């Protein structure tokens, strides 16, 4: 297996159902000869040239660092280093994706939590030795690591199901949801474009805002409507009325009705 083979598998999985996409990616966690060969090659390059930069993206989020071998709308494959937490996490992250994890330098120790109803509950401990592969359906499961004595390195793949991805941050003590995020890069790009059009005062682009109102998630639709209203409240009034009457989400309907009430002119006292 090679990086080229990984890229081909990611491409093949792009339009597959979740189980089919996972079948494409699992072999690259089971047999990591491709990763070891890449590390050996890059080490030699750095020995020959101290200024050599590995040809993959690197990213960091707090105590977590990544080398990114593949990243698409649906599939991420990374080598991840997690610095040991100083204390046990008080919140759990449910990414909305299916995770495949292979510890590389030490065993993974921690607890698995699952969602029951609208709460997170303990499912039990996990011990994953070096070289093993464990899976978490992070739509409904989350891992809380036990503080360790050194960094933990894993080879990790995250595969999203078709459609929008909803991630959640849940408080351990109460089991309640503290934050929701819609991990939809396509919509994020669309919303950024709409924001630019609004800042430029492009009233001629109203059709773009109308088209974006069919976003699949409620918060996405309302974010588009906010941009539309800021651009041209008069043009947005008819779509806002449709939203207040027929949006599938009750909260969005309520927000639309409240906004319409503010936009309606005050009756003339005469």
PDB file of N, CA and C in Angstrom, residues 154-206:
ATOM      1  N   UNK A 154      -1.459   8.365  17.287  1.00  0.00           N
ATOM      2  CA  UNK A 154      -2.369   7.421  16.639  1.00  0.00           C
ATOM      3  C   UNK A 154      -2.416   7.695  15.147  1.00  0.00           C
ATOM      4  N   UNK A 155      -2.624   6.642  14.390  1.00  0.00           N
ATOM      5  CA  UNK A 155      -3.052   6.785  13.009  1.00  0.00           C
ATOM      6  C   UNK A 155      -4.572   6.744  13.055  1.00  0.00           C
ATOM      7  N   UNK A 156      -5.207   7.716  12.408  1.00  0.00           N
ATOM      8  CA  UNK A 156      -6.644   7.888  12.624  1.00  0.00           C
ATOM      9  C   UNK A 156      -7.339   8.229  11.314  1.00  0.00           C
ATOM     10  N   UNK A 157      -8.487   7.625  11.117  1.00  0.00           N
ATOM     11  CA  UNK A 157      -9.341   7.981   9.982  1.00  0.00           C
ATOM     12  C   UNK A 157     -10.721   8.339  10.525  1.00  0.00           C
ATOM     13  N   UNK A 158     -11.319   9.365   9.954  1.00  0.00           N
ATOM     14  CA  UNK A 158     -12.697   9.733  10.277  1.00  0.00           C
ATOM     15  C   UNK A 158     -13.488   9.761   8.979  1.00  0.00           C
ATOM     16  N   UNK A 159     -14.579   9.023   8.976  1.00  0.00           N
ATOM     17  CA  UNK A 159     -15.403   8.890   7.771  1.00  0.00           C
ATOM     18  C   UNK A 159     -16.813   9.369   8.102  1.00  0.00           C
ATOM     19  N   UNK A 160     -17.280  10.347   7.355  1.00  0.00           N
ATOM     20  CA  UNK A 160     -18.619  10.887   7.603  1.00  0.00           C
ATOM     21  C   UNK A 160     -19.658  10.109   6.815  1.00  0.00           C
ATOM     22  N   UNK A 161     -20.856   9.970   7.352  1.00  0.00           N
ATOM     23  CA  UNK A 161     -21.949   9.407   6.559  1.00  0.00           C
ATOM     24  C   UNK A 161     -22.345  10.400   5.477  1.00  0.00           C
ATOM     25  N   UNK A 162     -23.063   9.956   4.461  1.00  0.00           N
ATOM     26  CA  UNK A 162     -23.539  10.917   3.456  1.00  0.00           C
ATOM     27  C   UNK A 162     -24.402  11.994   4.107  1.00  0.00           C
ATOM     28  N   UNK A 163     -24.327  13.204   3.575  1.00  0.00           N
ATOM     29  CA  UNK A 163     -25.156  14.284   4.078  1.00  0.00           C
ATOM     30  C   UNK A 163     -24.452  15.131   5.120  1.00  0.00           C
ATOM     31  N   UNK A 164     -25.174  16.075   5.716  1.00  0.00           N
ATOM     32  CA  UNK A 164     -24.576  16.995   6.682  1.00  0.00           C
ATOM     33  C   UNK A 164     -24.065  16.266   7.928  1.00  0.00           C
ATOM     34  N   UNK A 165     -23.018  16.815   8.519  1.00  0.00           N
ATOM     35  CA  UNK A 165     -22.412  16.244   9.724  1.00  0.00           C
ATOM     36  C   UNK A 165     -22.675  17.191  10.892  1.00  0.00           C
ATOM     37  N   UNK A 166     -23.256  16.669  11.959  1.00  0.00           N
ATOM     38  CA  UNK A 166     -23.559  17.466  13.134  1.00  0.00           C
ATOM     39  C   UNK A 166     -22.700  16.987  14.290  1.00  0.00           C
ATOM     40  N   UNK A 167     -21.831  17.856  14.806  1.00  0.00           N
ATOM     41  CA  UNK A 167     -21.005  17.498  15.955  1.00  0.00           C
ATOM     42  C   UNK A 167     -21.579  18.154  17.213  1.00  0.00           C
ATOM     43  N   UNK A 168     -21.323  17.497  18.354  1.00  0.00           N
ATOM     44  CA  UNK A 168     -21.875  17.974  19.620  1.00  0.00           C
ATOM     45  C   UNK A 168     -20.814  17.966  20.701  1.00  0.00           C
ATOM     46  N   UNK A 169     -20.889  18.934  21.586  1.00  0.00           N
ATOM     47  CA  UNK A 169     -20.056  18.984  22.780  1.00  0.00           C
ATOM     48  C   UNK A 169     -20.982  18.807  23.975  1.00  0.00           C
ATOM     49  N   UNK A 170     -20.718  17.758  24.778  1.00  0.00           N
ATOM     50  CA  UNK A 170     -21.643  17.393  25.849  1.00  0.00           C
ATOM     51  C   UNK A 170     -20.923  17.415  27.193  1.00  0.00           C
ATOM     52  N   UNK A 171     -21.547  17.991  28.186  1.00  0.00           N
ATOM     53  CA  UNK A 171     -21.007  18.080  29.538  1.00  0.00           C
ATOM     54  C   UNK A 171     -21.085  16.717  30.224  1.00  0.00           C
ATOM     55  N   UNK A 172     -19.957  16.258  30.793  1.00  0.00           N
ATOM     56  CA  UNK A 172     -19.912  14.934  31.409  1.00  0.00           C
ATOM     57  C   UNK A 172     -20.781  14.878  32.656  1.00  0.00           C
ATOM     58  N   UNK A 173     -20.690  15.887  33.495  1.00  0.00           N
ATOM     59  CA  UNK A 173     -21.395  15.845  34.776  1.00  0.00           C
ATOM     60  C   UNK A 173     -22.911  15.803  34.592  1.00  0.00           C
ATOM     61  N   UNK A 174     -23.425  16.656  33.709  1.00  0.00           N
ATOM     62  CA  UNK A 174     -24.871  16.737  33.537  1.00  0.00           C
ATOM     63  C   UNK A 174     -25.390  15.873  32.394  1.00  0.00           C
ATOM     64  N   UNK A 175     -24.502  15.523  31.459  1.00  0.00           N
ATOM     65  CA  UNK A 175     -24.917  14.790  30.276  1.00  0.00           C
ATOM     66  C   UNK A 175     -25.631  15.642  29.255  1.00  0.00           C
ATOM     67  N   UNK A 176     -25.637  16.966  29.440  1.00  0.00           N
ATOM     68  CA  UNK A 176     -26.386  17.855  28.569  1.00  0.00           C
ATOM     69  C   UNK A 176     -25.522  18.416  27.441  1.00  0.00           C
ATOM     70  N   UNK A 177     -26.162  18.703  26.311  1.00  0.00           N
ATOM     71  CA  UNK A 177     -25.477  19.300  25.166  1.00  0.00           C
ATOM     72  C   UNK A 177     -25.109  20.741  25.488  1.00  0.00           C
ATOM     73  N   UNK A 178     -23.834  21.093  25.273  1.00  0.00           N
ATOM     74  CA  UNK A 178     -23.363  22.452  25.521  1.00  0.00           C
ATOM     75  C   UNK A 178     -23.142  23.236  24.228  1.00  0.00           C
ATOM     76  N   UNK A 179     -22.877  22.548  23.136  1.00  0.00           N
ATOM     77  CA  UNK A 179     -22.655  23.240  21.865  1.00  0.00           C
ATOM     78  C   UNK A 179     -22.945  22.298  20.711  1.00  0.00           C
ATOM     79  N   UNK A 180     -23.425  22.869  19.622  1.00  0.00           N
ATOM     80  CA  UNK A 180     -23.674  22.138  18.385  1.00  0.00           C
ATOM     81  C   UNK A 180     -22.917  22.833  17.265  1.00  0.00           C
ATOM     82  N   UNK A 181     -22.379  22.065  16.348  1.00  0.00           N
ATOM     83  CA  UNK A 181     -21.693  22.639  15.195  1.00  0.00           C
ATOM     84  C   UNK A 181     -22.010  21.805  13.971  1.00  0.00           C
ATOM     85  N   UNK A 182     -22.196  22.457  12.850  1.00  0.00           N
ATOM     86  CA  UNK A 182     -22.502  21.778  11.601  1.00  0.00           C
ATOM     87  C   UNK A 182     -21.231  21.738  10.762  1.00  0.00           C
ATOM     88  N   UNK A 183     -20.625  20.574  10.706  1.00  0.00           N
ATOM     89  CA  UNK A 183     -19.344  20.418  10.012  1.00  0.00           C
ATOM     90  C   UNK A 183     -19.598  20.173   8.529  1.00  0.00           C
ATOM     91  N   UNK A 184     -20.026  21.207   7.856  1.00  0.00           N
ATOM     92  CA  UNK A 184     -20.381  21.121   6.447  1.00  0.00           C
ATOM     93  C   UNK A 184     -19.542  22.146   5.708  1.00  0.00           C
ATOM     94  N   UNK A 185     -18.419  21.719   5.127  1.00  0.00           N
ATOM     95  CA  UNK A 185     -17.499  22.651   4.494  1.00  0.00           C
ATOM     96  C   UNK A 185     -18.113  23.293   3.254  1.00  0.00           C
ATOM     97  N   UNK A 186     -18.940  22.538   2.534  1.00  0.00           N
ATOM     98  CA  UNK A 186     -19.595  23.104   1.364  1.00  0.00           C
ATOM     99  C   UNK A 186     -20.476  24.276   1.744  1.00  0.00           C
ATOM    100  N   UNK A 187     -21.268  24.109   2.816  1.00  0.00           N
ATOM    101  CA  UNK A 187     -22.121  25.209   3.251  1.00  0.00           C
ATOM    102  C   UNK A 187     -21.278  26.364   3.779  1.00  0.00           C
ATOM    103  N   UNK A 188     -20.193  26.064   4.478  1.00  0.00           N
ATOM    104  CA  UNK A 188     -19.334  27.134   4.997  1.00  0.00           C
ATOM    105  C   UNK A 188     -18.796  27.995   3.857  1.00  0.00           C
ATOM    106  N   UNK A 189     -18.400  27.354   2.766  1.00  0.00           N
ATOM    107  CA  UNK A 189     -17.917  28.128   1.616  1.00  0.00           C
ATOM    108  C   UNK A 189     -19.044  28.964   1.006  1.00  0.00           C
ATOM    109  N   UNK A 190     -20.240  28.364   0.914  1.00  0.00           N
ATOM    110  CA  UNK A 190     -21.384  29.106   0.373  1.00  0.00           C
ATOM    111  C   UNK A 190     -21.705  30.315   1.235  1.00  0.00           C
ATOM    112  N   UNK A 191     -21.721  30.114   2.556  1.00  0.00           N
ATOM    113  CA  UNK A 191     -22.059  31.216   3.451  1.00  0.00           C
ATOM    114  C   UNK A 191     -21.008  32.320   3.389  1.00  0.00           C
ATOM    115  N   UNK A 192     -19.731  31.944   3.238  1.00  0.00           N
ATOM    116  CA  UNK A 192     -18.692  32.961   3.105  1.00  0.00           C
ATOM    117  C   UNK A 192     -18.908  33.783   1.831  1.00  0.00           C
ATOM    118  N   UNK A 193     -19.256  33.103   0.732  1.00  0.00           N
ATOM    119  CA  UNK A 193     -19.527  33.819  -0.511  1.00  0.00           C
ATOM    120  C   UNK A 193     -20.705  34.771  -0.338  1.00  0.00           C
ATOM    121  N   UNK A 194     -21.772  34.309   0.315  1.00  0.00           N
ATOM    122  CA  UNK A 194     -22.926  35.176   0.538  1.00  0.00           C
ATOM    123  C   UNK A 194     -22.550  36.375   1.399  1.00  0.00           C
ATOM    124  N   UNK A 195     -21.688  36.156   2.393  1.00  0.00           N
ATOM    125  CA  UNK A 195     -21.247  37.268   3.237  1.00  0.00           C
ATOM    126  C   UNK A 195     -20.483  38.303   2.415  1.00  0.00           C
ATOM    127  N   UNK A 196     -19.637  37.826   1.500  1.00  0.00           N
ATOM    128  CA  UNK A 196     -18.901  38.751   0.638  1.00  0.00           C
ATOM    129  C   UNK A 196     -19.852  39.541  -0.262  1.00  0.00           C
ATOM    130  N   UNK A 197     -20.853  38.858  -0.825  1.00  0.00           N
ATOM    131  CA  UNK A 197     -21.832  39.546  -1.659  1.00  0.00           C
ATOM    132  C   UNK A 197     -22.604  40.589  -0.856  1.00  0.00           C
ATOM    133  N   UNK A 198     -22.943  40.231   0.379  1.00  0.00           N
ATOM    134  CA  UNK A 198     -23.664  41.184   1.227  1.00  0.00           C
ATOM    135  C   UNK A 198     -22.792  42.397   1.562  1.00  0.00           C
ATOM    136  N   UNK A 199     -21.520  42.165   1.882  1.00  0.00           N
ATOM    137  CA  UNK A 199     -20.623  43.273   2.215  1.00  0.00           C
ATOM    138  C   UNK A 199     -20.387  44.189   1.016  1.00  0.00           C
ATOM    139  N   UNK A 200     -20.461  43.621  -0.183  1.00  0.00           N
ATOM    140  CA  UNK A 200     -20.295  44.415  -1.396  1.00  0.00           C
ATOM    141  C   UNK A 200     -21.601  45.065  -1.859  1.00  0.00           C
ATOM    142  N   UNK A 201     -22.684  44.789  -1.125  1.00  0.00           N
ATOM    143  CA  UNK A 201     -23.964  45.371  -1.500  1.00  0.00           C
ATOM    144  C   UNK A 201     -24.511  44.866  -2.809  1.00  0.00           C
ATOM    145  N   UNK A 202     -24.277  43.603  -3.142  1.00  0.00           N
ATOM    146  CA  UNK A 202     -24.662  43.057  -4.444  1.00  0.00           C
ATOM    147  C   UNK A 202     -26.128  42.641  -4.432  1.00  0.00           C
ATOM    148  N   UNK A 203     -27.001  43.620  -4.515  1.00  0.00           N
ATOM    149  CA  UNK A 203     -28.427  43.316  -4.565  1.00  0.00           C
ATOM    150  C   UNK A 203     -28.820  42.498  -5.781  1.00  0.00           C
ATOM    151  N   UNK A 204     -27.999  42.554  -6.850  1.00  0.00           N
ATOM    152  CA  UNK A 204     -28.305  41.773  -8.047  1.00  0.00           C
ATOM    153  C   UNK A 204     -28.083  40.283  -7.851  1.00  0.00           C
ATOM    154  N   UNK A 205     -27.520  39.885  -6.686  1.00  0.00           N
ATOM    155  CA  UNK A 205     -27.231  38.476  -6.427  1.00  0.00           C
ATOM    156  C   UNK A 205     -28.308  37.812  -5.581  1.00  0.00           C
ATOM    157  N   UNK A 206     -29.503  38.394  -5.535  1.00  0.00           N
ATOM    158  CA  UNK A 206     -30.575  37.839  -4.686  1.00  0.00           C
ATOM    159  C   UNK A 206     -30.868  36.381  -5.017  1.00  0.00           C
TER     160      UNK A 206
END
